[in-house]
């Protein structure tokens, strides 16, 4: 039996709901990040002048 180290590492570092095959709703539902707030901030940053 052989073990692919990259696959083992990827599986150990990726939360179960973030893996392929899970719906997008479950992926963000399991996240502790404020997803909608981050999207709003990102949209606002695109409209502002860059800082010098």
GROMACS .gro file of C-alpha atoms in nm:
model
   52
    1UNK     CA    1   0.000   0.000   0.000
    2UNK     CA    2   0.138   0.340  -0.096
    3UNK     CA    3   0.043   0.672   0.056
    4UNK     CA    4   0.056   0.992  -0.144
    5UNK     CA    5   0.190   1.251   0.101
    6UNK     CA    6   0.037   1.547  -0.084
    7UNK     CA    7  -0.311   1.392  -0.072
    8UNK     CA    8  -0.270   1.306   0.295
    9UNK     CA    9  -0.158   1.661   0.373
   10UNK     CA   10  -0.442   1.817   0.170
   11UNK     CA   11  -0.703   1.602   0.344
   12UNK     CA   12  -0.567   1.679   0.688
   13UNK     CA   13  -0.560   2.056   0.627
   14UNK     CA   14  -0.896   2.089   0.451
   15UNK     CA   15  -1.209   2.099   0.662
   16UNK     CA   16  -1.460   1.831   0.564
   17UNK     CA   17  -1.727   2.074   0.429
   18UNK     CA   18  -1.468   2.254   0.214
   19UNK     CA   19  -1.379   1.942   0.018
   20UNK     CA   20  -1.510   1.888  -0.336
   21UNK     CA   21  -1.860   1.746  -0.356
   22UNK     CA   22  -2.011   1.959  -0.079
   23UNK     CA   23  -2.258   2.233  -0.170
   24UNK     CA   24  -2.151   2.598  -0.154
   25UNK     CA   25  -2.416   2.672   0.109
   26UNK     CA   26  -2.263   2.418   0.344
   27UNK     CA   27  -1.913   2.544   0.277
   28UNK     CA   28  -1.988   2.899   0.390
   29UNK     CA   29  -2.226   2.779   0.660
   30UNK     CA   30  -1.941   2.597   0.828
   31UNK     CA   31  -1.707   2.895   0.806
   32UNK     CA   32  -1.642   3.117   1.106
   33UNK     CA   33  -1.561   3.410   0.878
   34UNK     CA   34  -1.828   3.678   0.826
   35UNK     CA   35  -1.867   3.593   0.456
   36UNK     CA   36  -2.128   3.854   0.359
   37UNK     CA   37  -1.945   4.129   0.548
   38UNK     CA   38  -1.620   4.041   0.368
   39UNK     CA   39  -1.796   4.055   0.030
   40UNK     CA   40  -1.938   4.398   0.114
   41UNK     CA   41  -1.595   4.528   0.219
   42UNK     CA   42  -1.437   4.388  -0.097
   43UNK     CA   43  -1.697   4.556  -0.317
   44UNK     CA   44  -1.642   4.886  -0.138
   45UNK     CA   45  -1.264   4.868  -0.174
   46UNK     CA   46  -1.292   4.838  -0.550
   47UNK     CA   47  -1.467   5.174  -0.575
   48UNK     CA   48  -1.222   5.378  -0.366
   49UNK     CA   49  -0.903   5.552  -0.474
   50UNK     CA   50  -0.586   5.367  -0.377
   51UNK     CA   51  -0.389   5.508  -0.083
   52UNK     CA   52  -0.061   5.680  -0.162
   0.00000   0.00000   0.00000
